[in-house]
mmCIF file of C-alpha atoms in Angstrom:
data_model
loop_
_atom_site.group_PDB
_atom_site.id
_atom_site.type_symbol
_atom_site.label_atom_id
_atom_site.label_comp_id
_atom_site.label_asym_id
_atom_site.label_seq_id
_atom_site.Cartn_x
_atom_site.Cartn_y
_atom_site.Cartn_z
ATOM 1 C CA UNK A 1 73.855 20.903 -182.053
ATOM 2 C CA UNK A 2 77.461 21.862 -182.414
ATOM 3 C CA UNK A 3 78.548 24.318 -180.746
ATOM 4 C CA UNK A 4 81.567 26.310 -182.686
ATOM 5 C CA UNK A 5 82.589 28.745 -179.797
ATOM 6 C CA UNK A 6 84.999 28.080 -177.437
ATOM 7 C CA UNK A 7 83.324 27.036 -174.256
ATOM 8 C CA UNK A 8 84.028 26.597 -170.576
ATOM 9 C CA UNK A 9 81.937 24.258 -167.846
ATOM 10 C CA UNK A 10 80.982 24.602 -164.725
ATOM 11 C CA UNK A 11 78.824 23.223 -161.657
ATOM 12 C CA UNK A 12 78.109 25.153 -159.047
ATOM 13 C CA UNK A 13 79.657 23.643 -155.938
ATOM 14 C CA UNK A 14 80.975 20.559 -155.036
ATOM 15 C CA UNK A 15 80.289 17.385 -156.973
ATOM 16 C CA UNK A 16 81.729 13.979 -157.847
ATOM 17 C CA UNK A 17 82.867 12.382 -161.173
ATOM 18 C CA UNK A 18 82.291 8.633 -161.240
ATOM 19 C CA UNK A 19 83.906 6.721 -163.652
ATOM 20 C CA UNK A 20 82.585 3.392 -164.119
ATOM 21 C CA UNK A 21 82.970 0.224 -166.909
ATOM 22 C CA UNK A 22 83.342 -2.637 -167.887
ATOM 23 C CA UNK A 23 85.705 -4.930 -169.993
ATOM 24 C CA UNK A 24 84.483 -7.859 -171.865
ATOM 25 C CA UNK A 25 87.872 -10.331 -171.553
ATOM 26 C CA UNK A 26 85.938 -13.205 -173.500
ATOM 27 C CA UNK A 27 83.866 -11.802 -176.707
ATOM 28 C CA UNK A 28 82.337 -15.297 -177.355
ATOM 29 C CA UNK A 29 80.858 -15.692 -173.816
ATOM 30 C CA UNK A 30 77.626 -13.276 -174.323
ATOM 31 C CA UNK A 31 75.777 -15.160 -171.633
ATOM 32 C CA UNK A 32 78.366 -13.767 -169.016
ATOM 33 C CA UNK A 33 78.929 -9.975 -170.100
ATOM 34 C CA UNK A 34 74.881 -8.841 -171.941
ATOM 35 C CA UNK A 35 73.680 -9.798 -168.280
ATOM 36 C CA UNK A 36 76.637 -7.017 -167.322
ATOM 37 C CA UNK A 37 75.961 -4.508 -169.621
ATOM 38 C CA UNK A 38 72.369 -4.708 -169.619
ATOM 39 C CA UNK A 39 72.603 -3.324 -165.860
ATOM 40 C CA UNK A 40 73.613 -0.661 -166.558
ATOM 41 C CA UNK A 41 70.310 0.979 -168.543
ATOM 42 C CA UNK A 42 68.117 0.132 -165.732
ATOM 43 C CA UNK A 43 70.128 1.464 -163.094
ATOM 44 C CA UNK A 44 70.591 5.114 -165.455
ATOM 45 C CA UNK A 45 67.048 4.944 -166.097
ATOM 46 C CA UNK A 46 66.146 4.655 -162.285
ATOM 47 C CA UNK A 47 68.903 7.839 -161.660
ATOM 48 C CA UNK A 48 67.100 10.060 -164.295
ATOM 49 C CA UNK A 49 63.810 9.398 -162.865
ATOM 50 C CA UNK A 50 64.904 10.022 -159.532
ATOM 51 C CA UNK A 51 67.172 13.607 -159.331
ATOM 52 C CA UNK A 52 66.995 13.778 -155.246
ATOM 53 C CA UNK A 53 69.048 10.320 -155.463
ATOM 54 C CA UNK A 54 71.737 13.067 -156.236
ATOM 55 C CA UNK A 55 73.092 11.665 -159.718
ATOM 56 C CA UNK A 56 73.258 14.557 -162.485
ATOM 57 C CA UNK A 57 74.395 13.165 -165.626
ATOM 58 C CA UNK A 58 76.081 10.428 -167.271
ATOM 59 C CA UNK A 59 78.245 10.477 -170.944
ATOM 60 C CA UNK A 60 78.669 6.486 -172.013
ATOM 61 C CA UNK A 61 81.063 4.734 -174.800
ATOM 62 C CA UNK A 62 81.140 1.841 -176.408
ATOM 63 C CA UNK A 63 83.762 -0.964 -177.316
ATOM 64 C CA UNK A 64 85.613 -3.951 -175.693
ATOM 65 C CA UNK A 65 85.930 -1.787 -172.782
ATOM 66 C CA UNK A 66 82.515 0.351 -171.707
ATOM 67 C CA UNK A 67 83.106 3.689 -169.963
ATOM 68 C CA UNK A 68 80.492 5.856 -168.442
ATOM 69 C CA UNK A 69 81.373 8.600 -166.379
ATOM 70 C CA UNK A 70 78.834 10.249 -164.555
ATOM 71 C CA UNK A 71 78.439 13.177 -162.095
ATOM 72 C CA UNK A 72 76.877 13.714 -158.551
ATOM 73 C CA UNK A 73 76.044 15.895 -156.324
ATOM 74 C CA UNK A 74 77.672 14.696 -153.709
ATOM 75 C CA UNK A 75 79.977 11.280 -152.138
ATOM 76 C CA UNK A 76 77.533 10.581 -149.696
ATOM 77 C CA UNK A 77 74.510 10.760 -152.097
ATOM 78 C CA UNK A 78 76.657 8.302 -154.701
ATOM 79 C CA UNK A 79 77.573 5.979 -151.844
ATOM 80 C CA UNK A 80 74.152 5.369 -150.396
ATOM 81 C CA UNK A 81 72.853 4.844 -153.683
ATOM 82 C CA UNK A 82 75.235 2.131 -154.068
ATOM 83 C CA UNK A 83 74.194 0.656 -150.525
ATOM 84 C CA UNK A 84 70.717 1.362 -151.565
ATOM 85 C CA UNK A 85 68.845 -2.401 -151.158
ATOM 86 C CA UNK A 86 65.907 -1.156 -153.080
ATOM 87 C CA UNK A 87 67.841 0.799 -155.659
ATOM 88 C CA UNK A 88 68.850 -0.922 -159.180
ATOM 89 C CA UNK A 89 72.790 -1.204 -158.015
ATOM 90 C CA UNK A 90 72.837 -3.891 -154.856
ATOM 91 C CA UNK A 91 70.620 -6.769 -156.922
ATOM 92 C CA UNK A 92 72.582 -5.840 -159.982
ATOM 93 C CA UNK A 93 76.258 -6.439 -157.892
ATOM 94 C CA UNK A 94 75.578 -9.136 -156.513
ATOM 95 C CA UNK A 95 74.463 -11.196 -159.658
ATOM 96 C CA UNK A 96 77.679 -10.074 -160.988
ATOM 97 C CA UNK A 97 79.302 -11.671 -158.011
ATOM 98 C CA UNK A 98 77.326 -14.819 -158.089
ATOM 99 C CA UNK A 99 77.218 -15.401 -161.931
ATOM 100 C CA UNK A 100 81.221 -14.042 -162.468
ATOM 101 C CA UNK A 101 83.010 -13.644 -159.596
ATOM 102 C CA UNK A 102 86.639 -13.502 -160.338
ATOM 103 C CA UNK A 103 86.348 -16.374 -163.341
ATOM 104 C CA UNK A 104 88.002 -13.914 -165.638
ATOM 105 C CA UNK A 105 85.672 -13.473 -168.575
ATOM 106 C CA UNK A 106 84.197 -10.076 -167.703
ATOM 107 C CA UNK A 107 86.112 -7.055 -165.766
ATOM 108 C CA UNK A 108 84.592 -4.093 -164.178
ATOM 109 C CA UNK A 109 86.024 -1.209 -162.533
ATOM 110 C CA UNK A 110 85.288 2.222 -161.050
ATOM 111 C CA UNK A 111 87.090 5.507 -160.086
ATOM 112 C CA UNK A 112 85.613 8.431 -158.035
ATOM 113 C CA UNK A 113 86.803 11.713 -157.718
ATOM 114 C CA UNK A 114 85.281 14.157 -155.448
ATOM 115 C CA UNK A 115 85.862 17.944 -157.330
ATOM 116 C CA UNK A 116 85.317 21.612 -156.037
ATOM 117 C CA UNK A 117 85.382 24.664 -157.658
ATOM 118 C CA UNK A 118 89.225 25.771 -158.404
ATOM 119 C CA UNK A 119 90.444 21.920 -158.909
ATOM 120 C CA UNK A 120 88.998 20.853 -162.256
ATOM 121 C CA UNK A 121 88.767 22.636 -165.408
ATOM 122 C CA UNK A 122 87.330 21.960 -169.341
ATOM 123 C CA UNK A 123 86.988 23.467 -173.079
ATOM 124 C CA UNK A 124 84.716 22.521 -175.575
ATOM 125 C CA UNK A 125 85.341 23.670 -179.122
ATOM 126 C CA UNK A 126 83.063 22.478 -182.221
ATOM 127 C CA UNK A 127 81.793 20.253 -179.764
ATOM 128 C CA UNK A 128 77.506 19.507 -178.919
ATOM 129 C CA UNK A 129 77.133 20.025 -175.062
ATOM 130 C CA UNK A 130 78.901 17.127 -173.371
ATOM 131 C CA UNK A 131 80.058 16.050 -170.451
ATOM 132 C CA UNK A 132 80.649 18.365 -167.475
ATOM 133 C CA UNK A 133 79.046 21.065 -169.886
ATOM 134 C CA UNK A 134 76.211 18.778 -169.969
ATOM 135 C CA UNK A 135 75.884 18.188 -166.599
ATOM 136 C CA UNK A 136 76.374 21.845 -165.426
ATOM 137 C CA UNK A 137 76.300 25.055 -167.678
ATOM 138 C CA UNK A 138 78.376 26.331 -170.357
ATOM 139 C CA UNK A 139 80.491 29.788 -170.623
ATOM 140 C CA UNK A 140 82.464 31.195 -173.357
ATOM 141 C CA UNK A 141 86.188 30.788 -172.670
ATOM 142 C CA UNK A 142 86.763 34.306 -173.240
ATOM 143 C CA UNK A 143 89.663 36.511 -171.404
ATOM 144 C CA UNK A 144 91.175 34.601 -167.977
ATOM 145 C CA UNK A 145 89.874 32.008 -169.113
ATOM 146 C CA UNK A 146 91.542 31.422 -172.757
ATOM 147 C CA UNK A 147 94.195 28.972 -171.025
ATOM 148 C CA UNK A 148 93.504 25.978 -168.369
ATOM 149 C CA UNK A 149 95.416 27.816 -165.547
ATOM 150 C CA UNK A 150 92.937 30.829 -166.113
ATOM 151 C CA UNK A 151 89.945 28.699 -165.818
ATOM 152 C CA UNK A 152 91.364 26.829 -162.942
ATOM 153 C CA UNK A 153 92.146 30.371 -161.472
ATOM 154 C CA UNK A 154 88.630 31.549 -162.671
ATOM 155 C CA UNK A 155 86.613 28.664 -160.376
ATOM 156 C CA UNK A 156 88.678 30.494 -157.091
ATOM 157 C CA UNK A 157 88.400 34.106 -158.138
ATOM 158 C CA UNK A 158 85.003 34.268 -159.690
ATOM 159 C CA UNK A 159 84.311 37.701 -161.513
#
């Protein structure tokens, strides 16, 4: 559902945005990157189904270059998932290592940010709930928080 009114996220105390993808160099070798980007499925499904694992939400696109970003709870719940040996991630790395390695044909990457309130900010207009609004709640951006300074100044001075 669209939502027309000009809206504002937030999460209620500290969490982490994960950015994760991956990059298919060589279109015509499918046997290297569907093994890649079928990983990633079982390893959201296994998140969803599991919300003490400490992963919240995840907002995915498609094209040469896959990008999810998703959002935790916390560093040290998004790290021990990824050390987890009986968790979707670990098998699904190491196959990648194995199978691709550094032969080129399909790139992955990942950035983590760890955010608190008063050091991110967002606006939704026309938009279906998305994203950080998805993850956490939505607000109407109404007075202080019209402009991304007042939001930014909203998250430290809560009214």
């Amino acid at each position: 559902m669209i939502r027309r009114e000009r809206l504002t996220a937030s999460l209620e105390g500290d969490f982490v945005v994960f950015l994760i993808g991956m990059r298919i160099n060589n279109p015509l070798k499918i046997h290297k990157w569907l093994p890649v980007a079928a990983a990633m499925p079982r390893m959201l499904k296994e998140l969803y189904h599991q919300p003490e694992l400490g992963f919240i939400h995840a907002e995915m696109w498609f094209s040469r270059t896959i990008i999810q970003v998703q959002y935790w709870r916390s560093m040290e719940q998004l790290l021990a998932y990824a050390r987890n040996k009986e968790a979707q991630h670990l098998p699904a790395w190491q196959s990648f290592n194995k199978a691709i390695g550094t032969d080129g044909t399909v790139g992955i990457w990942h950035e983590t940010y760890a955010a608190s309130p008063g050091t991110y900010e967002s606006i939704y207009v026309n938009m279906p709930l998305f994203g950080l609004g998805r993850a956490g709640s939505v607000q109407v951006a109404s007075g202080g928080r019209q402009s991304a300074a007042g939001r930014l100044n909203a998250h430290q001075n809560p009214s």
